[in-house]
XYZ file of N, CA and C in Angstrom:
798
model
N 162.944 53.983 168.309
C 161.831 53.406 169.075
C 162.153 53.477 170.584
N 161.097 53.430 171.337
C 161.253 53.462 172.801
C 161.429 52.067 173.340
N 162.622 51.748 173.914
C 162.839 50.438 174.452
C 162.480 50.384 175.909
N 162.019 51.551 176.463
C 161.729 51.597 177.876
C 163.044 51.431 178.649
N 162.978 50.885 179.839
C 164.160 50.744 180.664
C 164.887 49.494 180.355
N 166.063 49.622 179.703
C 166.883 48.443 179.519
C 168.219 48.713 180.263
N 168.810 47.632 180.716
C 170.053 47.705 181.498
C 171.222 47.424 180.610
N 172.151 48.353 180.440
C 173.385 48.125 179.722
C 174.476 47.754 180.714
N 175.252 46.746 180.446
C 176.437 46.491 181.269
C 177.490 45.731 180.495
N 178.714 45.807 181.002
C 179.818 45.012 180.427
C 180.178 43.925 181.408
N 180.271 42.724 180.841
C 180.533 41.543 181.677
C 181.790 40.855 181.230
N 182.601 40.492 182.198
C 183.904 39.786 181.914
C 183.603 38.309 181.758
N 183.946 37.752 180.626
C 183.681 36.363 180.334
C 184.748 35.875 179.412
N 185.285 34.729 179.736
C 186.224 34.052 178.794
C 187.385 34.946 178.389
N 187.839 35.794 179.320
C 188.996 36.644 179.088
C 188.736 37.942 178.360
N 187.452 38.248 177.978
C 187.162 39.495 177.328
C 185.929 40.147 178.003
N 185.621 41.377 177.640
C 184.457 42.089 178.144
C 183.395 42.083 177.043
N 182.194 41.619 177.377
C 181.046 41.711 176.441
C 180.074 42.745 176.955
N 179.586 43.532 176.031
C 178.507 44.479 176.321
C 177.196 43.715 176.163
N 176.307 43.831 177.137
C 175.011 43.172 177.007
C 173.918 44.187 177.390
N 172.785 43.948 176.786
C 171.548 44.689 177.150
C 170.599 43.646 177.745
N 170.029 43.999 178.898
C 169.080 43.064 179.489
C 167.816 43.761 179.973
N 166.730 42.977 180.063
C 165.487 43.494 180.498
C 164.623 42.330 181.004
N 163.834 42.605 182.032
C 162.816 41.643 182.498
C 163.394 40.657 183.503
N 162.501 39.827 184.025
C 162.868 38.722 184.914
C 162.070 37.506 184.583
N 162.674 36.353 184.986
C 162.085 35.045 184.652
C 163.102 34.148 184.013
N 162.646 33.158 183.239
C 163.599 32.281 182.530
C 164.487 33.089 181.563
N 165.773 32.725 181.501
C 166.752 33.493 180.737
C 166.595 33.156 179.227
N 166.546 34.181 178.425
C 166.602 34.089 176.973
C 167.796 34.869 176.454
N 168.647 34.168 175.689
C 169.760 34.821 175.062
C 169.396 35.123 173.586
N 169.566 36.372 173.186
C 169.288 36.734 171.804
C 170.598 37.015 171.072
N 170.956 36.232 170.072
C 172.269 36.293 169.407
C 172.118 36.822 167.996
N 172.802 38.014 167.765
C 172.646 38.663 166.469
C 173.530 38.056 165.363
N 173.362 38.544 164.163
C 174.161 38.093 163.020
C 175.052 39.149 162.467
N 175.378 39.012 161.163
C 176.301 39.940 160.494
C 175.522 40.761 159.486
N 175.792 42.061 159.408
C 176.654 42.909 160.298
C 175.752 43.638 161.269
N 175.653 43.131 162.475
C 174.676 43.624 163.424
C 175.255 43.698 164.847
N 174.446 44.151 165.781
C 174.799 44.109 167.232
C 173.444 43.972 167.975
N 173.484 44.181 169.312
C 172.286 43.857 170.063
C 171.014 44.518 169.585
N 171.174 45.687 168.964
C 170.003 46.543 168.556
C 169.087 45.838 167.564
N 169.583 44.773 166.919
C 168.705 44.020 165.985
C 167.514 43.377 166.720
N 167.677 43.225 168.015
C 166.593 42.568 168.830
C 165.694 43.551 169.578
N 165.773 44.835 169.157
C 165.082 45.911 169.913
C 163.557 45.591 170.123
N 162.902 45.046 169.079
C 161.489 44.748 169.222
C 161.261 43.551 170.143
N 162.092 42.506 169.976
C 161.936 41.225 170.782
C 162.226 41.420 172.242
N 163.206 42.302 172.545
C 163.616 42.511 173.949
C 162.418 42.932 174.800
N 161.722 43.948 174.332
C 160.584 44.506 175.086
C 159.448 43.510 175.098
N 159.160 42.853 173.974
C 158.099 41.897 173.926
C 158.274 40.719 174.885
N 159.478 40.120 174.824
C 159.785 38.969 175.660
C 159.817 39.306 177.130
N 160.402 40.488 177.444
C 160.442 40.894 178.860
C 159.039 41.134 179.399
N 158.105 41.620 178.581
C 156.744 41.861 179.005
C 155.953 40.557 179.118
N 156.511 39.506 178.607
C 155.848 38.203 178.709
C 156.580 37.228 179.711
N 157.333 37.830 180.629
C 157.851 37.051 181.753
C 159.197 36.385 181.503
N 160.038 36.986 180.723
C 161.379 36.430 180.470
C 162.471 37.449 180.866
N 163.597 36.908 181.283
C 164.789 37.670 181.521
C 165.602 37.643 180.188
N 165.600 38.774 179.504
C 166.167 38.801 178.136
C 167.553 39.398 178.213
N 168.504 38.727 177.622
C 169.845 39.226 177.542
C 170.314 39.186 176.056
N 170.612 40.342 175.523
C 171.105 40.465 174.088
C 172.561 40.995 174.142
N 173.514 40.140 173.928
C 174.892 40.612 173.931
C 175.294 41.139 172.543
N 176.242 42.069 172.571
C 177.031 42.357 171.397
C 178.066 41.218 171.400
N 178.020 40.317 170.437
C 178.968 39.205 170.383
C 180.385 39.716 170.251
N 181.379 38.923 170.587
C 182.748 39.404 170.530
C 183.076 39.955 169.143
N 183.794 41.106 169.180
C 184.158 41.751 167.900
C 183.120 42.716 167.394
N 181.963 42.791 168.070
C 180.819 43.591 167.559
C 180.408 44.626 168.554
N 179.842 45.743 168.043
C 179.288 46.758 168.943
C 180.272 47.231 169.972
N 179.851 47.216 171.249
C 180.683 47.741 172.330
C 181.402 46.617 173.102
N 181.454 45.441 172.536
C 182.181 44.341 173.157
C 183.652 44.341 172.675
N 184.523 43.708 173.449
C 185.933 43.606 173.051
C 186.095 42.931 171.668
N 187.152 43.305 170.954
C 187.339 42.855 169.576
C 188.783 42.367 169.503
N 189.033 41.102 169.856
C 190.456 40.594 169.708
C 190.855 40.702 168.269
N 192.227 40.861 168.124
C 192.742 41.176 166.727
C 192.780 39.955 165.873
N 193.144 38.805 166.409
C 193.400 37.615 165.547
C 192.132 36.928 165.139
N 192.032 36.578 163.856
C 190.867 35.794 163.429
C 190.726 34.464 164.180
N 191.848 33.928 164.680
C 191.746 32.637 165.376
C 191.101 32.759 166.773
N 190.779 34.022 167.199
C 190.056 34.218 168.472
C 188.549 34.245 168.231
N 188.068 33.877 167.051
C 186.639 33.995 166.721
C 186.041 32.621 166.354
N 186.585 31.564 166.935
C 186.005 30.245 166.611
C 184.713 30.026 167.413
N 183.991 29.009 166.981
C 182.697 28.677 167.654
C 183.037 28.223 169.114
N 184.222 27.709 169.371
C 184.592 27.377 170.732
C 184.778 28.619 171.616
N 185.434 29.665 171.056
C 185.529 30.904 171.829
C 184.122 31.529 172.055
N 183.345 31.531 171.017
C 181.976 32.111 171.136
C 181.131 31.374 172.120
N 181.132 30.060 172.067
C 180.378 29.297 172.999
C 180.860 29.503 174.421
N 182.183 29.619 174.581
C 182.759 29.880 175.883
C 182.293 31.218 176.442
N 182.182 32.223 175.557
C 181.648 33.514 175.965
C 180.260 33.383 176.574
N 179.410 32.581 175.885
C 178.032 32.433 176.337
C 177.876 31.627 177.626
N 178.707 30.582 177.768
C 178.701 29.833 179.008
C 179.059 30.755 180.173
N 180.018 31.658 179.951
C 180.426 32.646 180.928
C 179.285 33.583 181.278
N 178.454 33.943 180.303
C 177.321 34.843 180.557
C 176.271 34.067 181.444
N 176.025 32.815 181.105
C 175.078 32.030 181.928
C 175.580 31.932 183.358
N 176.880 31.692 183.502
C 177.448 31.586 184.840
C 177.304 32.911 185.599
N 177.533 34.012 184.891
C 177.445 35.341 185.516
C 176.025 35.606 186.057
N 175.039 35.178 185.243
C 173.655 35.412 185.705
C 173.179 34.282 186.621
N 174.014 33.312 186.942
C 173.662 32.235 187.854
C 172.631 31.292 187.302
N 172.616 31.136 185.953
C 171.620 30.293 185.322
C 172.281 29.013 184.815
N 171.661 27.891 185.019
C 172.199 26.621 184.488
C 171.823 26.551 182.971
N 170.667 27.049 182.633
C 170.195 26.908 181.265
C 169.569 28.205 180.772
N 169.548 28.358 179.434
C 168.830 29.454 178.808
C 168.157 28.974 177.542
N 167.080 29.694 177.176
C 166.560 29.554 175.821
C 167.481 30.360 174.948
N 167.868 29.854 173.776
C 168.816 30.531 172.891
C 168.105 30.808 171.563
N 168.115 32.133 171.151
C 167.589 32.510 169.857
C 168.692 33.146 169.063
N 168.979 32.606 167.903
C 170.046 33.124 167.085
C 169.676 33.378 165.650
N 170.152 34.451 165.124
C 169.965 34.755 163.655
C 171.299 34.778 162.963
N 171.385 34.146 161.776
C 172.584 34.201 160.986
C 173.794 33.648 161.788
N 174.835 34.432 161.982
C 175.966 33.869 162.821
C 175.510 33.548 164.182
N 174.503 34.296 164.740
C 173.976 33.927 166.042
C 173.315 32.532 166.029
N 172.774 32.128 164.891
C 172.176 30.795 164.786
C 173.339 29.745 164.740
N 174.389 30.044 163.982
C 175.543 29.152 163.969
C 176.014 28.895 165.374
N 176.126 30.012 166.122
C 176.592 29.905 167.492
C 175.604 29.107 168.354
N 174.291 29.347 168.158
C 173.280 28.597 168.920
C 173.376 27.107 168.606
N 173.551 26.710 167.362
C 173.710 25.344 166.982
C 174.908 24.706 167.704
N 176.010 25.451 167.678
C 177.274 24.861 168.287
C 177.200 24.870 169.823
N 176.609 25.843 170.395
C 176.469 25.846 171.884
C 175.599 24.620 172.258
N 174.528 24.358 171.439
C 173.687 23.203 171.715
C 174.406 21.871 171.477
N 175.354 21.903 170.587
C 176.123 20.687 170.231
C 177.183 20.428 171.349
N 177.864 21.510 171.807
C 178.949 21.391 172.770
C 178.411 21.237 174.191
N 177.359 21.971 174.528
C 176.873 22.072 175.928
C 175.341 21.974 175.946
N 174.793 20.830 175.540
C 173.337 20.711 175.569
C 172.777 20.838 176.995
N 173.633 20.625 177.997
C 173.166 20.788 179.412
C 172.865 22.250 179.723
N 173.300 23.231 178.911
C 173.105 24.620 179.205
C 172.005 25.255 178.366
N 171.403 24.505 177.436
C 170.385 25.036 176.502
C 169.051 24.411 176.747
N 168.084 25.227 177.116
C 166.675 24.666 177.321
C 166.011 24.436 176.017
N 166.296 25.308 175.038
C 165.697 25.141 173.697
C 166.336 26.130 172.772
N 166.367 25.872 171.493
C 167.063 26.711 170.485
C 166.086 27.118 169.434
N 166.098 28.407 169.069
C 165.416 28.853 167.869
C 166.498 29.437 166.963
N 166.685 28.814 165.802
C 167.704 29.182 164.793
C 167.020 29.820 163.621
N 167.423 31.070 163.282
C 166.806 31.798 162.168
C 167.805 32.012 161.055
N 167.363 31.632 159.881
C 168.077 31.932 158.584
C 169.314 31.032 158.323
N 169.690 30.233 159.293
C 170.891 29.384 159.075
C 170.622 27.986 159.637
N 170.612 26.973 158.802
C 170.421 25.620 159.260
C 171.648 25.064 159.934
N 171.513 23.907 160.476
C 172.720 23.185 161.025
C 173.400 22.483 159.849
N 174.652 22.796 159.615
C 175.423 22.103 158.572
C 176.321 21.062 159.254
N 176.013 19.781 159.012
C 176.904 18.737 159.574
C 178.302 18.897 158.966
N 179.282 18.610 159.703
C 180.690 18.752 159.276
C 180.979 17.700 158.153
N 181.536 18.214 157.075
C 181.965 17.321 155.979
C 183.365 16.851 156.298
N 183.596 15.565 156.570
C 185.002 15.184 157.022
C 185.980 15.263 155.913
N 185.531 15.391 154.633
C 186.447 15.315 153.516
C 186.955 16.703 153.011
N 186.258 17.742 153.351
C 186.569 19.079 152.781
C 186.329 20.221 153.736
N 187.275 21.136 153.790
C 187.117 22.349 154.585
C 186.042 23.268 153.951
N 185.343 24.060 154.734
C 184.223 24.831 154.194
C 184.565 25.822 153.141
N 185.693 26.552 153.287
C 185.999 27.552 152.291
C 186.288 26.932 150.909
N 186.979 25.788 150.964
C 187.295 25.046 149.745
C 185.983 24.623 149.104
N 185.065 24.095 149.885
C 183.738 23.667 149.375
C 182.931 24.767 148.792
N 182.823 25.875 149.542
C 182.060 27.029 149.089
C 182.664 27.577 147.734
N 183.958 27.759 147.772
C 184.579 28.350 146.572
C 184.428 27.427 145.336
N 184.531 26.144 145.596
C 184.362 25.175 144.463
C 182.939 25.292 143.917
N 181.968 25.501 144.776
C 180.559 25.502 144.352
C 180.177 26.851 143.763
N 180.627 27.983 144.340
C 180.115 29.322 143.947
C 181.163 30.187 143.303
N 182.447 29.805 143.368
C 183.498 30.629 142.767
C 184.060 31.658 143.757
N 185.129 32.361 143.237
C 185.827 33.303 144.077
C 185.005 34.568 144.427
N 183.897 34.785 143.701
C 183.084 35.923 143.895
C 182.118 35.805 145.097
N 182.038 34.593 145.697
C 181.199 34.393 146.876
C 181.721 35.291 148.032
N 180.763 35.918 148.686
C 181.140 36.852 149.773
C 182.020 36.202 150.841
N 181.715 34.948 151.189
C 182.518 34.232 152.159
C 183.996 34.068 151.713
N 184.139 33.765 150.438
C 185.494 33.644 149.857
C 186.200 34.989 149.873
N 185.486 36.034 149.539
C 186.125 37.347 149.495
C 186.465 37.859 150.876
N 185.754 37.416 151.904
C 186.014 37.878 153.275
C 187.231 37.212 153.924
N 187.796 36.243 153.251
C 188.913 35.460 153.916
C 190.144 36.276 154.072
N 190.562 37.060 153.086
C 191.814 37.788 153.122
C 191.733 38.987 154.094
N 192.516 39.012 155.178
C 192.431 40.153 156.104
C 192.616 41.466 155.415
N 191.722 42.402 155.655
C 191.844 43.745 155.096
C 191.129 43.984 153.739
N 190.880 42.919 152.997
C 190.356 43.074 151.671
C 188.925 43.708 151.704
N 188.025 43.051 152.473
C 186.645 43.536 152.575
C 186.618 44.944 153.222
N 187.457 45.094 154.223
C 187.497 46.390 154.991
C 187.825 47.519 153.973
N 188.783 47.261 153.106
C 189.202 48.306 152.109
C 188.046 48.559 151.106
N 187.364 47.497 150.713
C 186.277 47.623 149.728
C 185.103 48.402 150.377
N 184.750 48.042 151.652
C 183.653 48.714 152.380
C 183.929 50.181 152.508
N 185.247 50.528 152.706
C 185.609 51.924 153.021
C 185.356 52.853 151.838
N 185.049 52.332 150.674
C 184.738 53.193 149.537
C 183.291 53.769 149.688
N 182.552 53.300 150.646
C 181.170 53.736 150.850
C 181.028 54.351 152.243
N 180.047 55.172 152.449
C 179.753 55.650 153.797
C 179.051 54.453 154.558
N 179.069 54.519 155.876
C 178.606 53.408 156.702
C 177.132 53.144 156.513
N 176.315 54.213 156.295
C 174.922 54.017 156.072
C 174.636 53.210 154.803
N 175.410 53.489 153.734
C 175.234 52.723 152.504
C 175.622 51.289 152.681
N 176.702 51.012 153.385
C 177.089 49.582 153.620
C 175.969 48.878 154.397
N 175.382 49.569 155.379
C 174.321 48.886 156.129
C 173.076 48.589 155.220
N 172.768 49.581 154.388
C 171.642 49.352 153.465
C 171.943 48.158 152.497
N 173.171 48.103 152.007
C 173.470 47.041 151.053
C 173.378 45.641 151.697
N 173.788 45.538 153.013
C 173.823 44.237 153.637
C 172.484 43.913 154.335
N 171.910 44.868 155.040
C 170.702 44.602 155.835
C 169.446 44.517 155.009
N 169.521 45.071 153.770
C 168.277 45.081 152.916
C 168.399 44.196 151.674
N 169.320 43.161 151.754
C 169.457 42.265 150.649
C 168.121 41.609 150.365
N 167.759 41.461 149.087
C 166.571 40.666 148.757
C 166.967 39.426 147.961
N 165.944 38.667 147.667
C 166.209 37.296 147.105
C 166.961 37.361 145.779
N 166.829 38.447 145.035
C 167.505 38.547 143.731
C 168.978 38.927 143.861
N 169.379 39.387 145.051
C 170.791 39.767 145.255
C 171.562 38.544 145.707
N 171.941 37.669 144.772
C 172.789 36.521 145.180
C 174.077 37.093 145.726
N 174.604 36.457 146.749
C 175.812 36.984 147.404
C 177.077 36.478 146.704
N 177.031 36.532 145.390
C 178.209 36.131 144.544
C 178.452 37.286 143.560
N 179.604 37.888 143.635
C 179.930 38.990 142.733
C 180.498 38.480 141.432
N 180.243 39.182 140.309
C 180.858 38.765 139.029
C 182.358 38.882 139.129
N 183.082 38.192 138.210
C 184.534 38.158 138.264
C 185.130 39.569 138.289
N 186.109 39.730 139.158
C 186.840 40.983 139.293
C 186.117 42.064 140.096
N 184.936 41.729 140.644
C 184.133 42.739 141.377
C 184.080 42.360 142.845
N 184.108 43.354 143.725
C 183.944 43.100 145.157
C 182.422 43.001 145.436
N 182.083 42.161 146.446
C 180.663 41.888 146.757
C 179.966 43.214 147.173
N 180.652 44.105 147.858
C 180.015 45.367 148.284
C 179.645 46.208 147.068
N 180.408 46.140 146.008
C 180.091 46.874 144.805
C 178.903 46.222 144.073
N 178.843 44.885 144.177
C 177.797 44.141 143.453
C 176.394 44.320 144.126
N 176.371 44.431 145.431
C 175.087 44.571 146.164
C 174.423 45.904 145.828
N 173.143 45.868 145.678
C 172.349 47.059 145.349
C 172.071 47.915 146.594
N 171.925 49.195 146.393
C 171.406 50.074 147.499
C 169.989 50.388 147.174
N 169.017 49.861 147.966
C 167.609 50.099 147.605
C 167.281 51.561 147.605
N 166.471 51.991 146.628
C 166.046 53.408 146.571
C 164.961 53.720 147.563
N 164.150 52.690 147.902
C 163.070 52.839 148.858
C 163.244 51.849 149.971
N 163.077 52.279 151.208
C 163.242 51.364 152.346
C 162.002 50.463 152.475
N 162.205 49.221 152.905
C 161.027 48.383 153.235
C 160.345 48.921 154.493
N 159.106 48.512 154.706
C 158.293 49.063 155.796
C 158.779 48.714 157.168
N 159.643 47.706 157.288
C 160.033 47.146 158.620
C 161.249 47.893 159.202
N 161.796 48.885 158.524
C 162.940 49.582 159.096
C 162.929 51.012 158.616
N 163.436 51.918 159.412
C 163.500 53.360 159.033
C 164.916 53.784 158.815
N 165.008 54.955 158.206
C 166.356 55.577 157.946
C 167.056 55.814 159.289
N 166.274 56.205 160.295
C 166.887 56.527 161.634
C 167.441 55.221 162.201
N 166.756 54.122 162.087
C 167.193 52.879 162.657
C 168.455 52.397 161.928
N 168.450 52.552 160.629
C 169.681 52.162 159.842
C 170.853 52.996 160.276
N 170.595 54.259 160.604
C 171.688 55.160 161.041
C 172.300 54.703 162.361
N 171.458 54.080 163.226
C 171.994 53.575 164.488
C 173.082 52.494 164.194
N 172.771 51.601 163.236
C 173.757 50.635 162.824
C 174.965 51.312 162.232
N 174.786 52.244 161.401
C 175.860 52.924 160.720
C 176.780 53.582 161.764
N 176.219 54.283 162.706
C 177.017 54.955 163.732
C 177.812 53.985 164.557
N 177.215 52.833 164.915
C 177.914 51.879 165.716
C 179.091 51.242 164.960
N 178.884 50.927 163.753
C 179.980 50.349 162.917
C 181.051 51.339 162.574
N 180.688 52.616 162.536
C 181.708 53.659 162.346
C 182.625 53.663 163.565
N 182.091 53.365 164.747
C 182.905 53.331 165.973
C 183.751 52.024 166.022
N 183.142 50.903 165.647
C 183.788 49.591 165.891
C 184.518 49.008 164.703
N 184.174 49.494 163.485
C 184.759 48.916 162.261
C 184.166 47.511 161.970
N 184.675 46.914 160.896
C 184.089 45.663 160.450
C 184.986 44.439 160.658
N 186.167 44.660 161.154
C 187.150 43.544 161.199
C 186.681 42.420 162.151
N 186.125 42.828 163.335
C 185.665 41.776 164.272
C 184.622 40.865 163.632
N 183.546 41.464 163.115
C 182.559 40.632 162.471
C 183.077 39.770 161.268
N 183.992 40.378 160.476
C 184.557 39.642 159.356
C 185.434 38.484 159.843
N 186.023 38.629 161.020
C 186.831 37.509 161.544
C 186.078 36.239 161.755
N 184.713 36.318 161.937
C 183.916 35.138 162.027
C 184.061 34.257 160.809
N 184.042 34.887 159.610
C 184.242 34.167 158.363
C 185.659 33.642 158.193
N 186.650 34.382 158.761
C 188.040 34.021 158.607
C 188.418 32.837 159.530
N 187.524 32.535 160.482
C 187.781 31.413 161.400
C 186.998 30.154 160.936
N 186.330 30.191 159.818
C 185.468 29.050 159.436
C 186.264 27.736 159.199
N 187.392 27.880 158.536
C 188.210 26.633 158.359
C 188.799 26.118 159.670
N 189.167 27.057 160.565
C 189.624 26.677 161.877
C 188.532 25.966 162.674
N 187.299 26.485 162.554
C 186.181 25.843 163.172
C 186.057 24.379 162.756
N 186.294 24.181 161.419
C 186.189 22.840 160.860
C 187.199 21.904 161.500
N 188.391 22.426 161.672
C 189.446 21.589 162.350
C 189.121 21.350 163.784
N 188.682 22.325 164.530
C 188.435 22.195 165.956
C 187.192 21.349 166.250
N 186.238 21.277 165.313
C 184.997 20.505 165.541
C 185.138 19.023 165.143
N 186.291 18.598 164.787
C 186.498 17.174 164.370
C 186.014 16.228 165.491
N 186.260 16.533 166.801
C 185.785 15.590 167.808
C 184.259 15.380 167.821
N 183.491 16.322 167.256
C 182.055 16.174 167.211
C 181.534 15.626 165.888
N 182.458 15.081 165.112
C 182.054 14.502 163.834
C 180.958 13.497 164.035
N 179.838 13.747 163.320
C 178.728 12.812 163.370
C 177.795 12.999 164.565
N 178.167 13.877 165.535
C 177.307 14.143 166.676
C 176.081 14.890 166.232
N 175.016 14.720 167.035
C 173.733 15.386 166.676
C 173.314 16.441 167.724
N 172.642 17.451 167.274
C 172.050 18.421 168.181
C 170.812 17.784 168.763
N 170.755 17.720 170.095
C 169.658 17.004 170.751
C 168.676 17.862 171.530
N 169.015 19.148 171.640
C 168.086 20.035 172.369
C 166.849 20.355 171.549
N 165.739 20.626 172.169
C 164.527 20.986 171.386
C 164.786 22.213 170.507
N 164.452 22.140 169.245
C 164.899 23.153 168.284
C 163.783 23.553 167.352
N 163.679 24.843 167.035
C 162.836 25.335 165.945
C 163.744 26.112 164.997
N 163.587 25.853 163.704
C 164.352 26.562 162.675
C 163.395 27.346 161.837
N 163.701 28.659 161.688
C 162.764 29.588 161.038
C 163.493 30.265 159.871
N 162.843 30.204 158.680
C 163.382 30.869 157.508
C 162.319 31.778 156.891
N 162.738 32.912 156.323
C 161.799 33.695 155.518
C 161.902 33.208 154.077
N 160.795 33.198 153.369
C 160.807 32.686 151.981
C 161.489 33.629 150.993
N 161.794 34.788 151.450
C 162.568 35.704 150.599
C 164.022 35.868 151.107
N 164.397 35.039 152.079
C 165.732 35.048 152.565
C 166.711 34.558 151.492
N 167.771 35.293 151.228
C 168.690 34.872 150.164
C 169.318 33.533 150.466
N 169.510 33.203 151.777
C 170.100 31.879 152.115
C 169.132 30.772 151.900
N 167.822 31.033 151.818
C 166.804 30.024 151.719
C 166.946 29.263 150.410
């Protein structure tokens, strides 16, 4: 698709370099992608919002796309990610931004709003609700107890495991399996099976995406690999520990939460 003139740049923030795409002028809107994605997921919204008077910034979040990818999973906590975004706001000289997040981007939007409500004008969270912290149990323990070891989040914990499983497929197939999940594809693999093997590869593409667009994702992940994005899951228990000071705190910024009725998370 034709994005028109977008500006690509790398910005130093919080000790790393983030690649961002920006377009337009006006109030700042941050568009935060999910897994397994990068800025390109917002290609339609970037042009639309810019044409409606907004300064749109869509970063490749740390570990993704053309942004830096620290090696340690402990560098992917919500505190690191929120710090990256505060640095972007400072770089653009903006006190506040509208924040739109999907999937992990929504998790990040919720936590940025929790940690720094002074920097968020409003939040739109897509596909992921705000989960209050359970003081009694770490998330991986809770998820595994509820869904078993076949849950994708549980399988993603061991460094290298998912990467090895994904490597049995070409990158385009991996993208199709994850980006085209439908409601019947529960993200829990049967015993002894990897989640990537369990997910179906659709024979026919849905009308909202083309083979060429999927190939853009495949090419980017062939360059960057999957370890950075998988490290978000590997930091979930560490997030739980680090967020203890916010136990019982509420998100107070104006918020809209959007779900699709066929979203597997719904």
